[in-house]
PDB file of C-alpha atoms in Angstrom:
ATOM      1  CA  UNK A  23      34.419 -10.651 -19.825  1.00 46.00           C
ATOM      2  CA  UNK A  24      32.308 -12.819 -17.510  1.00 45.00           C
ATOM      3  CA  UNK A  25      32.073 -11.482 -13.966  1.00 48.00           C
ATOM      4  CA  UNK A  26      29.870 -12.529 -11.073  1.00 51.00           C
ATOM      5  CA  UNK A  27      26.431 -10.863 -11.220  1.00 48.00           C
ATOM      6  CA  UNK A  28      26.968  -8.970  -7.958  1.00 50.00           C
ATOM      7  CA  UNK A  29      30.210  -7.478  -9.278  1.00 50.00           C
ATOM      8  CA  UNK A  30      28.554  -6.328 -12.540  1.00 51.00           C
ATOM      9  CA  UNK A  31      25.700  -4.817 -10.524  1.00 50.00           C
ATOM     10  CA  UNK A  32      28.218  -2.857  -8.439  1.00 57.00           C
ATOM     11  CA  UNK A  33      29.883  -1.649 -11.634  1.00 83.00           C
ATOM     12  CA  UNK A  34      26.529  -0.574 -13.070  1.00 82.00           C
ATOM     13  CA  UNK A  35      25.593   1.260  -9.881  1.00 81.00           C
ATOM     14  CA  UNK A  36      28.864   3.181 -10.016  1.00 84.00           C
ATOM     15  CA  UNK A  37      28.505   3.970 -13.723  1.00 82.00           C
ATOM     16  CA  UNK A  38      24.942   5.183 -13.117  1.00 83.00           C
ATOM     17  CA  UNK A  39      26.306   7.559 -10.473  1.00 83.00           C
ATOM     18  CA  UNK A  40      29.212   8.703 -12.642  1.00 85.00           C
ATOM     19  CA  UNK A  41      27.284   9.175 -15.899  1.00 87.00           C
ATOM     20  CA  UNK A  42      24.314  11.114 -14.607  1.00 90.00           C
ATOM     21  CA  UNK A  43      23.619  14.683 -15.651  1.00 91.00           C
ATOM     22  CA  UNK A  44      24.079  16.733 -12.476  1.00 93.00           C
ATOM     23  CA  UNK A  45      21.049  18.982 -12.930  1.00 95.00           C
ATOM     24  CA  UNK A  46      18.814  15.921 -13.398  1.00 96.00           C
ATOM     25  CA  UNK A  47      20.453  13.829 -10.646  1.00 94.00           C
ATOM     26  CA  UNK A  48      17.276  13.610  -8.554  1.00 96.00           C
ATOM     27  CA  UNK A  49      15.386  12.185 -11.534  1.00 96.00           C
ATOM     28  CA  UNK A  50      17.408   8.991 -11.854  1.00 96.00           C
ATOM     29  CA  UNK A  51      16.356   5.648 -10.413  1.00 95.00           C
ATOM     30  CA  UNK A  52      17.569   5.236  -6.829  1.00 95.00           C
ATOM     31  CA  UNK A  53      19.328   2.045  -7.824  1.00 94.00           C
ATOM     32  CA  UNK A  54      21.254   1.736  -4.566  1.00 93.00           C
ATOM     33  CA  UNK A  55      18.069   1.859  -2.461  1.00 95.00           C
ATOM     34  CA  UNK A  56      16.433  -0.802  -4.637  1.00 96.00           C
ATOM     35  CA  UNK A  57      19.566  -2.930  -4.406  1.00 94.00           C
ATOM     36  CA  UNK A  58      19.578  -2.527  -0.591  1.00 94.00           C
ATOM     37  CA  UNK A  59      15.936  -3.635  -0.407  1.00 94.00           C
ATOM     38  CA  UNK A  60      16.728  -6.708  -2.524  1.00 93.00           C
ATOM     39  CA  UNK A  61      19.716  -7.522  -0.323  1.00 91.00           C
ATOM     40  CA  UNK A  62      17.527  -7.276   2.788  1.00 91.00           C
ATOM     41  CA  UNK A  63      14.914  -9.523   1.190  1.00 89.00           C
ATOM     42  CA  UNK A  64      17.594 -12.072   0.308  1.00 88.00           C
ATOM     43  CA  UNK A  65      19.032 -11.964   3.835  1.00 87.00           C
ATOM     44  CA  UNK A  66      15.642 -12.474   5.518  1.00 84.00           C
ATOM     45  CA  UNK A  67      14.277 -14.919   2.957  1.00 78.00           C
ATOM     46  CA  UNK A  68      11.227 -12.779   2.232  1.00 77.00           C
ATOM     47  CA  UNK A  69      12.084 -12.735  -1.468  1.00 74.00           C
ATOM     48  CA  UNK A  70      10.645 -16.237  -1.687  1.00 69.00           C
ATOM     49  CA  UNK A  71       7.516 -15.559   0.360  1.00 64.00           C
ATOM     50  CA  UNK A  72       5.159 -16.285  -2.534  1.00 58.00           C
ATOM     51  CA  UNK A  73       5.415 -19.995  -3.073  1.00 50.00           C
ATOM     52  CA  UNK A  74       3.235 -23.053  -2.839  1.00 50.00           C
ATOM     53  CA  UNK A  75       4.990 -24.456   0.252  1.00 51.00           C
ATOM     54  CA  UNK A  76       4.043 -21.426   2.377  1.00 48.00           C
ATOM     55  CA  UNK A  77       0.373 -21.953   1.602  1.00 46.00           C
ATOM     56  CA  UNK A  78       0.414 -25.465   3.014  1.00 50.00           C
ATOM     57  CA  UNK A  79       2.539 -24.931   6.125  1.00 51.00           C
ATOM     58  CA  UNK A  80       0.873 -25.972   9.336  1.00 53.00           C
ATOM     59  CA  UNK A  81       0.071 -22.947  11.458  1.00 50.00           C
ATOM     60  CA  UNK A  82      -1.631 -22.849  14.818  1.00 51.00           C
ATOM     61  CA  UNK A  83      -3.037 -20.141  17.014  1.00 51.00           C
ATOM     62  CA  UNK A  84       0.269 -20.254  18.905  1.00 50.00           C
ATOM     63  CA  UNK A  85       2.324 -19.526  15.754  1.00 50.00           C
ATOM     64  CA  UNK A  86       3.814 -16.076  16.182  1.00 50.00           C
ATOM     65  CA  UNK A  87       3.707 -13.316  13.636  1.00 52.00           C
ATOM     66  CA  UNK A  88       7.521 -13.475  13.430  1.00 51.00           C
ATOM     67  CA  UNK A  89       7.249 -17.027  12.105  1.00 51.00           C
ATOM     68  CA  UNK A  90       4.443 -16.235   9.685  1.00 53.00           C
ATOM     69  CA  UNK A  91       5.842 -12.829   8.689  1.00 58.00           C
ATOM     70  CA  UNK A  92       9.572 -12.529   9.343  1.00 59.00           C
ATOM     71  CA  UNK A  93      10.877  -8.961   9.792  1.00 66.00           C
ATOM     72  CA  UNK A  94      12.430  -7.066   6.931  1.00 71.00           C
ATOM     73  CA  UNK A  95      11.508  -5.841   3.479  1.00 78.00           C
ATOM     74  CA  UNK A  96       8.909  -7.869   1.627  1.00 83.00           C
ATOM     75  CA  UNK A  97       7.762  -8.258  -1.983  1.00 85.00           C
ATOM     76  CA  UNK A  98       5.080  -5.611  -1.460  1.00 85.00           C
ATOM     77  CA  UNK A  99       7.689  -3.150  -0.169  1.00 89.00           C
ATOM     78  CA  UNK A 100       9.857  -3.747  -3.221  1.00 92.00           C
ATOM     79  CA  UNK A 101       6.883  -3.322  -5.566  1.00 91.00           C
ATOM     80  CA  UNK A 102       5.875  -0.053  -3.891  1.00 93.00           C
ATOM     81  CA  UNK A 103       9.474   1.150  -4.142  1.00 96.00           C
ATOM     82  CA  UNK A 104       9.672   0.257  -7.859  1.00 96.00           C
ATOM     83  CA  UNK A 105       6.312   1.977  -8.484  1.00 95.00           C
ATOM     84  CA  UNK A 106       7.503   5.143  -6.721  1.00 97.00           C
ATOM     85  CA  UNK A 107      10.753   5.156  -8.708  1.00 96.00           C
ATOM     86  CA  UNK A 108       8.879   4.718 -12.000  1.00 95.00           C
ATOM     87  CA  UNK A 109       6.552   7.576 -11.094  1.00 95.00           C
ATOM     88  CA  UNK A 110       9.527   9.783 -10.190  1.00 97.00           C
ATOM     89  CA  UNK A 111      11.440   8.991 -13.393  1.00 96.00           C
ATOM     90  CA  UNK A 112       8.335   9.479 -15.547  1.00 95.00           C
ATOM     91  CA  UNK A 113       7.652  12.836 -13.916  1.00 97.00           C
ATOM     92  CA  UNK A 114      11.213  14.004 -14.540  1.00 97.00           C
ATOM     93  CA  UNK A 115      11.102  12.682 -18.111  1.00 97.00           C
ATOM     94  CA  UNK A 116       7.943  14.676 -18.873  1.00 97.00           C
ATOM     95  CA  UNK A 117       9.412  17.813 -17.312  1.00 97.00           C
ATOM     96  CA  UNK A 118      12.717  17.532 -19.196  1.00 98.00           C
ATOM     97  CA  UNK A 119      10.872  16.780 -22.426  1.00 98.00           C
ATOM     98  CA  UNK A 120       8.730  19.902 -21.994  1.00 98.00           C
ATOM     99  CA  UNK A 121      11.841  22.016 -21.353  1.00 97.00           C
ATOM    100  CA  UNK A 122      13.539  20.624 -24.456  1.00 97.00           C
ATOM    101  CA  UNK A 123      10.475  21.237 -26.597  1.00 97.00           C
ATOM    102  CA  UNK A 124      10.458  24.822 -25.314  1.00 98.00           C
ATOM    103  CA  UNK A 125      14.128  25.191 -26.261  1.00 97.00           C
ATOM    104  CA  UNK A 126      13.443  23.786 -29.732  1.00 97.00           C
ATOM    105  CA  UNK A 127      10.544  26.216 -30.190  1.00 97.00           C
ATOM    106  CA  UNK A 128      12.809  29.087 -29.139  1.00 96.00           C
ATOM    107  CA  UNK A 129      15.479  28.034 -31.650  1.00 96.00           C
ATOM    108  CA  UNK A 130      12.825  27.721 -34.350  1.00 96.00           C
ATOM    109  CA  UNK A 131      11.602  31.233 -33.553  1.00 96.00           C
ATOM    110  CA  UNK A 132      15.168  32.612 -33.647  1.00 93.00           C
ATOM    111  CA  UNK A 133      15.844  30.790 -36.917  1.00 94.00           C
ATOM    112  CA  UNK A 134      12.702  32.199 -38.534  1.00 95.00           C
ATOM    113  CA  UNK A 135      13.641  35.712 -37.366  1.00 93.00           C
ATOM    114  CA  UNK A 136      17.151  35.236 -38.746  1.00 92.00           C
ATOM    115  CA  UNK A 137      15.779  34.035 -42.124  1.00 93.00           C
ATOM    116  CA  UNK A 138      13.304  36.946 -42.317  1.00 94.00           C
ATOM    117  CA  UNK A 139      16.180  39.364 -41.595  1.00 92.00           C
ATOM    118  CA  UNK A 140      17.960  38.117 -44.723  1.00 92.00           C
ATOM    119  CA  UNK A 141      20.268  35.612 -43.004  1.00 91.00           C
ATOM    120  CA  UNK A 142      22.822  38.099 -41.745  1.00 91.00           C
ATOM    121  CA  UNK A 143      26.270  36.742 -40.886  1.00 89.00           C
ATOM    122  CA  UNK A 144      26.126  38.464 -37.512  1.00 86.00           C
ATOM    123  CA  UNK A 145      23.374  36.205 -36.084  1.00 80.00           C
ATOM    124  CA  UNK A 146      24.798  32.914 -37.337  1.00 91.00           C
ATOM    125  CA  UNK A 147      27.219  32.200 -34.477  1.00 92.00           C
ATOM    126  CA  UNK A 148      24.629  32.679 -31.754  1.00 91.00           C
ATOM    127  CA  UNK A 149      22.109  30.520 -33.560  1.00 93.00           C
ATOM    128  CA  UNK A 150      24.675  27.755 -34.078  1.00 94.00           C
ATOM    129  CA  UNK A 151      25.654  27.887 -30.384  1.00 95.00           C
ATOM    130  CA  UNK A 152      21.986  27.530 -29.416  1.00 95.00           C
ATOM    131  CA  UNK A 153      21.520  24.582 -31.788  1.00 96.00           C
ATOM    132  CA  UNK A 154      24.646  22.854 -30.448  1.00 97.00           C
ATOM    133  CA  UNK A 155      23.505  23.447 -26.876  1.00 96.00           C
ATOM    134  CA  UNK A 156      20.101  21.887 -27.511  1.00 96.00           C
ATOM    135  CA  UNK A 157      21.739  19.042 -29.427  1.00 97.00           C
ATOM    136  CA  UNK A 158      23.863  18.273 -26.339  1.00 97.00           C
ATOM    137  CA  UNK A 159      20.776  18.470 -24.109  1.00 97.00           C
ATOM    138  CA  UNK A 160      18.878  16.093 -26.416  1.00 97.00           C
ATOM    139  CA  UNK A 161      21.765  13.598 -26.272  1.00 97.00           C
ATOM    140  CA  UNK A 162      21.864  13.919 -22.478  1.00 97.00           C
ATOM    141  CA  UNK A 163      18.102  13.341 -22.372  1.00 98.00           C
ATOM    142  CA  UNK A 164      18.434  10.195 -24.491  1.00 97.00           C
ATOM    143  CA  UNK A 165      21.142   8.954 -22.119  1.00 96.00           C
ATOM    144  CA  UNK A 166      18.921   9.815 -19.123  1.00 97.00           C
ATOM    145  CA  UNK A 167      16.064   7.725 -20.530  1.00 96.00           C
ATOM    146  CA  UNK A 168      18.337   4.816 -21.506  1.00 95.00           C
ATOM    147  CA  UNK A 169      20.192   4.723 -18.175  1.00 95.00           C
ATOM    148  CA  UNK A 170      16.950   4.697 -16.206  1.00 96.00           C
ATOM    149  CA  UNK A 171      15.474   1.959 -18.379  1.00 95.00           C
ATOM    150  CA  UNK A 172      18.635  -0.099 -17.985  1.00 94.00           C
ATOM    151  CA  UNK A 173      18.588   0.437 -14.207  1.00 95.00           C
ATOM    152  CA  UNK A 174      15.009  -0.819 -13.976  1.00 96.00           C
ATOM    153  CA  UNK A 175      15.800  -3.756 -16.233  1.00 95.00           C
ATOM    154  CA  UNK A 176      18.861  -4.793 -14.222  1.00 94.00           C
ATOM    155  CA  UNK A 177      17.285  -4.495 -10.772  1.00 95.00           C
ATOM    156  CA  UNK A 178      14.144  -6.360 -11.888  1.00 95.00           C
ATOM    157  CA  UNK A 179      16.248  -9.096 -13.503  1.00 94.00           C
ATOM    158  CA  UNK A 180      18.148  -9.548 -10.238  1.00 92.00           C
ATOM    159  CA  UNK A 181      14.847  -9.614  -8.341  1.00 92.00           C
ATOM    160  CA  UNK A 182      13.405 -12.271 -10.641  1.00 92.00           C
ATOM    161  CA  UNK A 183      16.549 -14.392 -10.361  1.00 92.00           C
ATOM    162  CA  UNK A 184      15.776 -15.018  -6.691  1.00 88.00           C
ATOM    163  CA  UNK A 185      12.057 -14.359  -6.319  1.00 87.00           C
ATOM    164  CA  UNK A 186       9.098 -16.637  -6.823  1.00 80.00           C
ATOM    165  CA  UNK A 187       7.113 -13.606  -8.004  1.00 81.00           C
ATOM    166  CA  UNK A 188       8.526 -12.471 -11.382  1.00 85.00           C
ATOM    167  CA  UNK A 189       8.157  -8.744 -12.078  1.00 89.00           C
ATOM    168  CA  UNK A 190      10.594  -7.854 -14.862  1.00 91.00           C
ATOM    169  CA  UNK A 191       8.513  -8.378 -17.995  1.00 89.00           C
ATOM    170  CA  UNK A 192       5.273  -6.806 -16.720  1.00 88.00           C
ATOM    171  CA  UNK A 193       7.162  -3.741 -15.497  1.00 89.00           C
ATOM    172  CA  UNK A 194       9.358  -3.317 -18.563  1.00 87.00           C
ATOM    173  CA  UNK A 195       6.257  -3.403 -20.751  1.00 85.00           C
ATOM    174  CA  UNK A 196       4.853  -0.359 -18.945  1.00 81.00           C
ATOM    175  CA  UNK A 197       8.021   1.717 -18.624  1.00 80.00           C
TER     176      UNK A 197
END
């Protein structure tokens, strides 16, 4: 199932939107904004601003800033945007993880109370519901982490396809 890269990226962007957990929606990578920045960089040519030819271009005092620095998003803007998204996702990940650990501690406490009470049949259903609820949350959390990692990987791969300043591997090593 080979499709053009832009079409797959559109599909991924839509699946990222569709598959997100609503209560954590603000914690996902803003893939569309990153994609828009890349598109702007491609349109203005600033995605290739770091190359050997630029260093040796003849410039004079009369050369305008528009020639030296064309308008639009630049590599530095994209890097700052990626850094901000990583910080946001990491912050959400830590918060969700802390909430889940709290839920697991609560279930452990309830389980211990239930065991000490002689394992009455009456408390079993509630305990099982709690366990199933946390199990669902843990699965959602795993999906949250995986979708964000995949989003970073895909947008950085697209960036590196066109840029003279590769970012994918250094960033993926620190995510």
